[in-house]
């Protein structure tokens, strides 16, 4: 049955997501290349769907079995050809393909929501760092011990609150610039290509900067942001006010027969004390006490863990009760956990496939495209997958195996419309 995973995946992405003739959109700077740019696209897309760990592995796998995915006149590219093509690849056609896939998923209502709101998280992460090589787009980081590393970082926007956790896009952080500056550019791009790309954006305390928040508000997108900096006036104001109040709401959540949470929320609107903010914000403080048991010195003892979160939001009390604000700020964690952790662990995002300003973006667009399509396939086409017990990594392995078993070129028609 292993065979079916790959064939079904390719048939599904062809039928539902890939626009007709899209491999012809590919353009690079090579003159009359023997291997067409569209072949490079397909090699990268399928290579990443199969979770290849390096360009060399992709070359080996492509040589061995990608012929079955390509039209008759085309042969699989070498690592050098992929490198050569990618450094002069046009990014706009790749983004056009990426956007087409996301828009199809959005129109078909395939994206998850939290209490009918579409929620996206924005965060930043390092892609790779090296001590030896650099390019025009490297961030130079000087360390205390006198060494210098060259790093590439990006900000991404990912849907949170359920499956599939679709990645809406990314933006490289340019040399000398911060996460919020790159994120403003990302928000502009997302808004330009998807319009209302989310109802709510949730971010960690590092993004609690007025220009970024004003920017989101100007696009009519709501914001939920964690506050940690005790020096901020709005934090002092809120803490002062809440210290004189009883909680606005308290509730209990049972986690298991022996563990439960007691949750208290303080909740006030109309805080004007955030310097530079164009509109007043609501602040919600959540205190969670987890009651459970721990084994201390061989004895079972009651253990209490206390956890405090302060959050600012543009959502009114009517639009979102404190329970929902709490869920949204907890779900933000998914961009780091199922997002970056999964991308680096299973899809090898932290590997430097090609170190060059354009090529590293080509790699990421195709990696994220493959990841999105893979998740859409597992969670929207193979609904039984969630209960199957298989991990995404095991499914990728089944697909790799299937590619070796399949003998004919019957798969190529799912990727190229001209064969
Ligand atoms: Zn670089």
CSV table of C-alpha atoms and ligand atoms in Angstrom, one decimal:
chain,number,residue,atom,x,y,z
A,1,UNK,CA,0.0,0.0,0.0
A,2,UNK,CA,3.0,2.1,0.4
A,3,UNK,CA,3.0,2.8,-3.3
A,4,UNK,CA,-0.2,4.8,-3.1
A,5,UNK,CA,1.0,7.5,-0.9
A,6,UNK,CA,3.2,9.2,-3.5
A,7,UNK,CA,0.8,8.7,-6.4
A,8,UNK,CA,-2.1,10.0,-4.4
A,9,UNK,CA,-0.1,12.9,-3.2
A,10,UNK,CA,0.9,13.9,-6.7
A,11,UNK,CA,-2.6,13.4,-8.1
A,12,UNK,CA,-4.1,15.4,-5.3
A,13,UNK,CA,-1.7,18.4,-5.7
A,14,UNK,CA,-2.1,18.3,-9.4
A,15,UNK,CA,-5.9,18.2,-9.3
A,16,UNK,CA,-6.5,20.6,-6.5
A,17,UNK,CA,-3.6,23.0,-6.2
A,18,UNK,CA,-1.0,23.4,-9.0
A,19,UNK,CA,-2.2,25.8,-11.7
A,20,UNK,CA,-2.1,24.3,-15.2
A,21,UNK,CA,1.2,24.7,-17.0
A,22,UNK,CA,2.9,26.3,-13.9
A,23,UNK,CA,6.2,24.7,-14.6
A,24,UNK,CA,6.5,26.9,-17.7
A,25,UNK,CA,6.5,30.0,-15.4
A,26,UNK,CA,10.0,29.1,-14.2
A,27,UNK,CA,12.8,31.4,-15.4
A,28,UNK,CA,16.5,31.5,-14.6
A,29,UNK,CA,19.5,33.3,-16.1
A,30,UNK,CA,21.1,30.3,-17.9
A,31,UNK,CA,21.4,30.6,-21.7
A,32,UNK,CA,19.7,27.7,-23.6
A,33,UNK,CA,19.9,25.3,-20.7
A,34,UNK,CA,19.6,21.6,-21.5
A,35,UNK,CA,17.7,21.1,-18.3
A,36,UNK,CA,14.8,23.5,-18.2
A,37,UNK,CA,14.1,25.7,-15.2
A,38,UNK,CA,10.7,24.0,-14.8
A,39,UNK,CA,12.6,20.7,-14.2
A,40,UNK,CA,14.6,22.4,-11.5
A,41,UNK,CA,11.3,23.5,-9.9
A,42,UNK,CA,9.8,20.0,-9.9
A,43,UNK,CA,13.1,18.5,-8.6
A,44,UNK,CA,13.1,20.9,-5.6
A,45,UNK,CA,9.4,20.6,-4.9
A,46,UNK,CA,9.4,16.8,-4.9
A,47,UNK,CA,12.9,16.6,-3.2
A,48,UNK,CA,11.6,18.7,-0.3
A,49,UNK,CA,8.3,16.7,-0.1
A,50,UNK,CA,10.5,13.7,0.3
A,51,UNK,CA,12.4,15.5,3.1
A,52,UNK,CA,15.9,15.4,1.5
A,53,UNK,CA,18.6,16.6,3.9
A,54,UNK,CA,21.1,18.1,1.5
A,55,UNK,CA,21.6,19.0,-2.2
A,56,UNK,CA,23.9,16.0,-2.6
A,57,UNK,CA,21.2,13.7,-1.4
A,58,UNK,CA,18.8,15.4,-3.8
A,59,UNK,CA,21.2,14.8,-6.6
A,60,UNK,CA,21.6,11.1,-5.7
A,61,UNK,CA,17.8,10.5,-5.4
A,62,UNK,CA,17.1,12.5,-8.5
A,63,UNK,CA,19.6,10.5,-10.6
A,64,UNK,CA,18.2,7.3,-9.3
A,65,UNK,CA,14.5,7.8,-9.7
A,66,UNK,CA,13.3,11.3,-10.6
A,67,UNK,CA,13.3,10.4,-14.3
A,68,UNK,CA,9.9,9.0,-13.7
A,69,UNK,CA,8.6,12.4,-12.7
A,70,UNK,CA,10.0,14.3,-15.7
A,71,UNK,CA,8.9,14.6,-19.4
A,72,UNK,CA,10.8,12.4,-21.9
A,73,UNK,CA,13.3,15.0,-23.1
A,74,UNK,CA,14.3,16.0,-19.6
A,75,UNK,CA,16.8,14.3,-17.3
A,76,UNK,CA,17.3,15.0,-13.6
A,77,UNK,CA,19.6,17.8,-12.7
A,78,UNK,CA,22.9,17.5,-10.8
A,79,UNK,CA,23.5,19.4,-7.6
A,80,UNK,CA,25.7,21.8,-9.6
A,81,UNK,CA,22.9,22.5,-12.1
A,82,UNK,CA,20.4,23.1,-9.3
A,83,UNK,CA,22.9,25.5,-7.7
A,84,UNK,CA,23.6,27.3,-11.0
A,85,UNK,CA,20.0,27.6,-11.9
A,86,UNK,CA,18.9,28.7,-8.4
A,87,UNK,CA,21.3,31.6,-8.0
A,88,UNK,CA,19.7,33.2,-11.1
A,89,UNK,CA,16.2,32.1,-10.6
A,90,UNK,CA,13.3,34.6,-10.8
A,91,UNK,CA,11.5,34.7,-7.5
A,92,UNK,CA,8.3,36.3,-8.7
A,93,UNK,CA,7.0,33.3,-10.6
A,94,UNK,CA,7.8,31.0,-7.6
A,95,UNK,CA,5.8,33.4,-5.3
A,96,UNK,CA,3.0,33.4,-7.9
A,97,UNK,CA,2.8,29.6,-7.6
A,98,UNK,CA,3.0,29.8,-3.8
A,99,UNK,CA,0.2,32.3,-3.6
A,100,UNK,CA,-2.0,30.3,-6.0
A,101,UNK,CA,-1.7,27.2,-3.7
A,102,UNK,CA,-2.6,29.2,-0.6
A,103,UNK,CA,-5.5,31.0,-2.2
A,104,UNK,CA,-6.9,27.7,-3.4
A,105,UNK,CA,-6.7,26.4,0.2
A,106,UNK,CA,-8.3,29.6,1.6
A,107,UNK,CA,-11.1,29.6,-0.9
A,108,UNK,CA,-11.8,26.0,-0.2
A,109,UNK,CA,-12.0,26.8,3.6
A,110,UNK,CA,-9.1,24.4,4.4
A,111,UNK,CA,-7.4,26.6,6.9
A,112,UNK,CA,-8.2,26.2,10.7
A,113,UNK,CA,-9.8,28.8,12.9
A,114,UNK,CA,-9.9,29.5,16.6
A,115,UNK,CA,-13.5,30.3,17.5
A,116,UNK,CA,-14.3,31.4,13.9
A,117,UNK,CA,-11.2,33.8,13.8
A,118,UNK,CA,-8.4,33.0,11.4
A,119,UNK,CA,-5.3,33.5,13.5
A,120,UNK,CA,-1.7,33.8,12.2
A,121,UNK,CA,1.5,34.1,14.2
A,122,UNK,CA,4.5,36.1,13.1
A,123,UNK,CA,8.0,35.3,14.5
A,124,UNK,CA,11.6,35.3,13.5
A,125,UNK,CA,14.2,32.5,13.3
A,126,UNK,CA,17.8,31.9,12.2
A,127,UNK,CA,18.2,29.7,9.1
A,128,UNK,CA,21.9,29.0,9.0
A,129,UNK,CA,25.2,30.4,10.2
A,130,UNK,CA,28.7,30.0,9.0
A,131,UNK,CA,32.1,31.3,10.0
A,132,UNK,CA,33.7,30.9,6.5
A,133,UNK,CA,31.5,32.2,3.8
A,134,UNK,CA,29.4,35.3,3.3
A,135,UNK,CA,27.1,36.8,0.7
A,136,UNK,CA,25.5,40.3,0.2
A,137,UNK,CA,22.6,39.3,2.3
A,138,UNK,CA,24.5,37.9,5.4
A,139,UNK,CA,24.0,39.4,8.8
A,140,UNK,CA,27.5,39.8,10.2
A,141,UNK,CA,27.5,39.0,13.9
A,142,UNK,CA,30.7,39.8,16.0
A,143,UNK,CA,31.1,37.7,19.0
A,144,UNK,CA,32.9,38.5,22.3
A,145,UNK,CA,35.7,36.1,21.6
A,146,UNK,CA,36.6,38.1,18.5
A,147,UNK,CA,35.1,35.7,16.0
A,148,UNK,CA,32.5,36.6,13.4
A,149,UNK,CA,29.7,34.5,12.1
A,150,UNK,CA,27.6,35.1,9.0
A,151,UNK,CA,23.9,34.4,9.5
A,152,UNK,CA,20.7,34.3,7.6
A,153,UNK,CA,17.5,35.0,9.4
A,154,UNK,CA,13.9,35.3,8.3
A,155,UNK,CA,10.5,36.2,9.7
A,156,UNK,CA,7.6,33.9,8.8
A,157,UNK,CA,3.8,34.1,9.1
A,158,UNK,CA,2.0,30.8,9.9
A,159,UNK,CA,-1.6,29.9,10.6
A,160,UNK,CA,-2.0,28.6,14.2
A,161,UNK,CA,-4.9,27.0,16.0
A,162,UNK,CA,-5.2,23.6,14.2
A,163,UNK,CA,-4.2,21.6,11.2
A,164,UNK,CA,-2.9,22.2,8.6
A,165,UNK,CA,-0.6,24.9,10.0
A,166,UNK,CA,-0.1,26.6,6.7
A,167,UNK,CA,2.9,28.9,6.2
A,168,UNK,CA,1.6,32.0,4.5
A,169,UNK,CA,5.0,33.4,3.6
A,170,UNK,CA,8.4,34.6,4.8
A,171,UNK,CA,10.7,37.6,4.5
A,172,UNK,CA,14.5,37.7,4.9
A,173,UNK,CA,15.8,39.9,7.6
A,174,UNK,CA,18.3,42.2,5.9
A,175,UNK,CA,21.7,43.0,7.2
A,176,UNK,CA,21.5,45.5,10.2
A,177,UNK,CA,17.7,45.4,10.4
A,178,UNK,CA,15.5,44.0,13.2
A,179,UNK,CA,12.7,41.5,13.3
A,180,UNK,CA,10.0,44.1,13.4
A,181,UNK,CA,11.2,46.0,10.4
A,182,UNK,CA,11.3,42.8,8.3
A,183,UNK,CA,7.9,41.8,9.7
A,184,UNK,CA,6.4,45.1,8.6
A,185,UNK,CA,7.6,44.3,5.1
A,186,UNK,CA,6.1,40.8,5.4
A,187,UNK,CA,2.8,42.2,6.5
A,188,UNK,CA,2.8,44.5,3.5
A,189,UNK,CA,3.5,41.6,1.2
A,190,UNK,CA,0.9,39.4,2.8
A,191,UNK,CA,-1.7,42.1,2.6
A,192,UNK,CA,-0.8,42.9,-1.0
A,193,UNK,CA,-1.1,39.3,-2.2
A,194,UNK,CA,-3.8,37.8,0.0
A,195,UNK,CA,-5.6,41.0,1.2
A,196,UNK,CA,-7.2,40.1,4.6
A,197,UNK,CA,-4.7,37.3,5.3
A,198,UNK,CA,-5.8,36.8,8.9
A,199,UNK,CA,-8.4,38.2,11.4
A,200,UNK,CA,-5.9,38.2,14.2
A,201,UNK,CA,-2.1,38.3,14.3
A,202,UNK,CA,-0.5,37.0,17.5
A,203,UNK,CA,3.2,37.8,18.4
A,204,UNK,CA,5.6,37.4,21.3
A,205,UNK,CA,6.9,40.3,23.5
A,206,UNK,CA,9.8,41.0,21.1
A,207,UNK,CA,7.2,42.5,18.7
A,208,UNK,CA,5.6,44.8,21.2
A,209,UNK,CA,6.7,47.9,19.3
A,210,UNK,CA,4.3,50.7,18.4
A,211,UNK,CA,5.3,51.0,14.7
A,212,UNK,CA,4.7,47.3,14.0
A,213,UNK,CA,1.4,47.3,15.9
A,214,UNK,CA,0.2,50.5,14.2
A,215,UNK,CA,1.1,49.0,10.9
A,216,UNK,CA,-1.1,45.9,11.5
A,217,UNK,CA,-4.0,48.1,12.7
A,218,UNK,CA,-3.7,50.2,9.5
A,219,UNK,CA,-4.5,46.9,7.6
A,220,UNK,CA,-7.6,46.3,9.8
A,221,UNK,CA,-6.0,43.2,11.4
A,222,UNK,CA,-6.4,42.6,15.1
A,223,UNK,CA,-3.4,42.0,17.3
A,224,UNK,CA,-2.7,39.9,20.4
A,225,UNK,CA,0.8,40.6,21.8
A,226,UNK,CA,2.5,39.4,24.9
A,227,UNK,CA,3.9,42.1,27.2
A,228,UNK,CA,7.0,41.3,29.3
A,229,UNK,CA,8.9,44.6,29.6
A,230,UNK,CA,8.1,46.0,33.0
A,231,UNK,CA,9.5,49.4,32.1
A,232,UNK,CA,6.7,50.0,29.6
A,233,UNK,CA,4.1,52.5,30.9
A,234,UNK,CA,1.2,50.4,29.8
A,235,UNK,CA,2.6,47.4,31.8
A,236,UNK,CA,3.0,49.6,34.9
A,237,UNK,CA,-0.5,51.1,34.5
A,238,UNK,CA,-2.1,47.7,34.0
A,239,UNK,CA,-0.3,46.0,36.9
A,240,UNK,CA,-1.1,49.0,39.2
A,241,UNK,CA,-4.8,48.9,38.3
A,242,UNK,CA,-5.1,45.1,38.5
A,243,UNK,CA,-3.4,44.9,41.9
A,244,UNK,CA,-6.3,46.8,43.3
A,245,UNK,CA,-9.0,44.7,41.6
A,246,UNK,CA,-10.4,41.2,42.0
A,247,UNK,CA,-10.2,39.1,38.9
A,248,UNK,CA,-12.8,39.8,36.2
A,249,UNK,CA,-13.2,36.1,35.7
A,250,UNK,CA,-12.0,32.9,37.3
A,251,UNK,CA,-12.5,29.3,35.9
A,252,UNK,CA,-11.2,25.8,36.3
A,253,UNK,CA,-9.9,23.5,33.6
A,254,UNK,CA,-9.5,19.8,34.4
A,255,UNK,CA,-6.4,18.3,32.7
A,256,UNK,CA,-6.6,14.8,34.0
A,257,UNK,CA,-8.1,13.1,37.0
A,258,UNK,CA,-5.2,14.4,39.2
A,259,UNK,CA,-4.3,17.6,37.5
A,260,UNK,CA,-6.3,20.8,37.1
A,261,UNK,CA,-5.8,24.5,36.4
A,262,UNK,CA,-7.3,27.4,38.3
A,263,UNK,CA,-7.3,30.4,36.0
A,264,UNK,CA,-7.9,34.0,36.9
A,265,UNK,CA,-8.2,36.8,34.4
A,266,UNK,CA,-8.0,40.6,34.9
A,267,UNK,CA,-9.3,42.5,31.9
A,268,UNK,CA,-9.6,46.3,31.2
A,269,UNK,CA,-10.0,48.3,28.0
A,270,UNK,CA,-8.9,51.8,27.1
A,271,UNK,CA,-5.2,51.9,28.1
A,272,UNK,CA,-3.6,55.0,26.4
A,273,UNK,CA,-0.2,54.8,28.0
A,274,UNK,CA,1.7,53.0,25.2
A,275,UNK,CA,4.0,55.6,23.7
A,276,UNK,CA,3.4,56.0,20.0
A,277,UNK,CA,0.3,53.8,19.8
A,278,UNK,CA,-2.4,55.3,17.7
A,279,UNK,CA,-5.3,53.7,19.5
A,280,UNK,CA,-6.1,52.6,23.0
A,281,UNK,CA,-5.5,48.9,23.9
A,282,UNK,CA,-7.1,46.4,26.1
A,283,UNK,CA,-4.9,44.6,28.6
A,284,UNK,CA,-5.6,41.1,29.9
A,285,UNK,CA,-3.6,39.5,32.7
A,286,UNK,CA,-3.9,35.8,33.1
A,287,UNK,CA,-2.7,33.9,36.2
A,288,UNK,CA,-2.7,30.1,35.9
A,289,UNK,CA,-2.1,27.8,38.9
A,290,UNK,CA,-1.6,24.2,37.9
A,291,UNK,CA,-2.4,21.7,40.7
A,292,UNK,CA,-0.9,18.3,40.3
A,293,UNK,CA,1.4,15.8,42.1
A,294,UNK,CA,5.1,15.4,42.1
A,295,UNK,CA,7.3,12.6,43.6
A,296,UNK,CA,9.7,14.2,46.1
A,297,UNK,CA,12.0,11.9,48.0
A,298,UNK,CA,9.9,8.9,47.0
A,299,UNK,CA,6.8,10.6,48.4
A,300,UNK,CA,3.8,11.8,46.4
A,301,UNK,CA,3.3,15.5,47.2
A,302,UNK,CA,0.9,18.1,45.9
A,303,UNK,CA,2.7,20.4,43.5
A,304,UNK,CA,1.5,23.9,42.4
A,305,UNK,CA,3.0,25.7,39.5
A,306,UNK,CA,2.1,29.4,38.9
A,307,UNK,CA,2.3,31.0,35.5
A,308,UNK,CA,1.5,34.6,34.7
A,309,UNK,CA,0.9,36.2,31.3
A,310,UNK,CA,0.2,39.8,30.4
A,311,UNK,CA,-1.3,40.4,27.0
A,312,UNK,CA,-2.3,43.6,25.0
A,313,UNK,CA,-4.9,43.4,22.3
A,314,UNK,CA,-7.0,45.5,19.9
A,315,UNK,CA,-9.9,43.0,20.3
A,316,UNK,CA,-12.7,44.3,22.5
A,317,UNK,CA,-14.3,42.4,25.4
A,318,UNK,CA,-17.3,41.8,23.2
A,319,UNK,CA,-15.2,40.4,20.4
A,320,UNK,CA,-13.1,38.0,22.5
A,321,UNK,CA,-13.6,37.0,26.1
A,322,UNK,CA,-10.5,36.4,28.2
A,323,UNK,CA,-10.7,32.6,27.7
A,324,UNK,CA,-10.2,33.2,24.0
A,325,UNK,CA,-7.4,35.7,24.4
A,326,UNK,CA,-5.7,33.1,26.6
A,327,UNK,CA,-6.1,30.4,24.0
A,328,UNK,CA,-4.7,32.6,21.2
A,329,UNK,CA,-1.6,33.5,23.2
A,330,UNK,CA,-1.0,29.9,24.0
A,331,UNK,CA,-1.5,28.9,20.4
A,332,UNK,CA,1.3,31.3,19.4
A,333,UNK,CA,3.7,28.8,20.6
A,334,UNK,CA,2.8,26.6,17.6
A,335,UNK,CA,4.9,28.8,15.3
A,336,UNK,CA,8.0,27.9,17.3
A,337,UNK,CA,7.0,24.3,18.2
A,338,UNK,CA,5.2,22.7,15.2
A,339,UNK,CA,6.6,25.5,13.0
A,340,UNK,CA,10.3,26.0,13.3
A,341,UNK,CA,11.0,22.9,15.4
A,342,UNK,CA,9.3,20.7,12.8
A,343,UNK,CA,10.8,22.6,9.8
A,344,UNK,CA,14.3,22.2,11.2
A,345,UNK,CA,13.9,18.7,12.6
A,346,UNK,CA,12.1,16.9,9.7
A,347,UNK,CA,12.6,19.2,6.7
A,348,UNK,CA,16.1,20.4,7.5
A,349,UNK,CA,15.4,24.1,7.2
A,350,UNK,CA,18.6,24.9,9.2
A,351,UNK,CA,20.8,23.3,6.6
A,352,UNK,CA,22.6,25.6,4.2
A,353,UNK,CA,21.5,24.1,0.9
A,354,UNK,CA,22.9,27.0,-1.2
A,355,UNK,CA,24.6,30.0,0.3
A,356,UNK,CA,23.6,32.9,-2.0
A,357,UNK,CA,21.2,35.8,-1.7
A,358,UNK,CA,18.6,34.6,-4.2
A,359,UNK,CA,19.2,30.8,-4.1
A,360,UNK,CA,18.5,30.6,-0.3
A,361,UNK,CA,15.1,32.1,-0.9
A,362,UNK,CA,14.4,29.8,-3.9
A,363,UNK,CA,15.2,26.9,-1.5
A,364,UNK,CA,12.9,28.2,1.3
A,365,UNK,CA,9.9,29.0,-1.1
A,366,UNK,CA,10.0,25.4,-2.4
A,367,UNK,CA,10.6,23.9,1.0
A,368,UNK,CA,7.6,25.8,2.4
A,369,UNK,CA,5.5,25.0,-0.7
A,370,UNK,CA,6.3,21.3,-0.3
A,371,UNK,CA,5.5,21.4,3.4
A,372,UNK,CA,2.2,23.2,2.9
A,373,UNK,CA,1.1,20.7,0.2
A,374,UNK,CA,2.2,17.8,2.3
A,375,UNK,CA,0.1,19.0,5.3
A,376,UNK,CA,-2.8,19.8,3.1
A,377,UNK,CA,-2.6,16.3,1.7
A,378,UNK,CA,-2.4,14.7,5.1
A,379,UNK,CA,-5.0,16.7,6.9
A,380,UNK,CA,-7.4,17.6,4.1
A,381,UNK,CA,-7.2,14.7,1.7
A,382,UNK,CA,-6.2,11.8,4.0
A,383,UNK,CA,-8.5,12.5,6.9
A,384,UNK,CA,-7.7,9.1,8.3
A,385,UNK,CA,-4.1,10.2,8.7
A,386,UNK,CA,-4.6,12.0,12.0
A,387,UNK,CA,-5.7,8.6,13.6
A,388,UNK,CA,-3.2,6.5,11.7
A,389,UNK,CA,-0.4,6.8,14.2
A,390,UNK,CA,2.1,7.5,11.4
A,391,UNK,CA,4.3,10.6,11.7
A,392,UNK,CA,4.8,13.0,8.8
A,393,UNK,CA,8.4,11.7,8.7
A,394,UNK,CA,7.2,8.1,8.2
A,395,UNK,CA,4.8,9.2,5.4
A,396,UNK,CA,7.7,10.9,3.6
A,397,UNK,CA,9.7,7.7,4.0
A,398,UNK,CA,6.8,5.7,2.4
A,399,UNK,CA,6.8,8.2,-0.5
A,400,UNK,CA,10.6,7.9,-1.0
A,401,UNK,CA,10.2,4.1,-1.1
A,402,UNK,CA,7.3,4.3,-3.5
A,403,UNK,CA,9.3,6.4,-5.9
A,404,UNK,CA,11.8,3.6,-6.2
A,405,UNK,CA,9.2,0.9,-6.8
A,406,UNK,CA,7.3,2.7,-9.5
A,407,UNK,CA,8.7,1.7,-12.9
A,408,UNK,CA,6.9,3.8,-15.5
A,409,UNK,CA,6.7,7.5,-16.2
A,410,UNK,CA,3.0,7.7,-15.2
A,411,UNK,CA,3.8,10.2,-12.5
A,412,UNK,CA,5.2,12.9,-14.8
A,413,UNK,CA,1.7,13.9,-16.1
A,414,UNK,CA,0.8,15.1,-12.6
A,415,UNK,CA,3.6,17.6,-12.6
A,416,UNK,CA,4.0,18.6,-16.3
A,417,UNK,CA,0.9,19.2,-18.5
A,418,UNK,CA,2.8,18.6,-21.7
A,419,UNK,CA,3.7,14.9,-21.5
B,1,LIG,ZN1,24.9,35.0,3.2
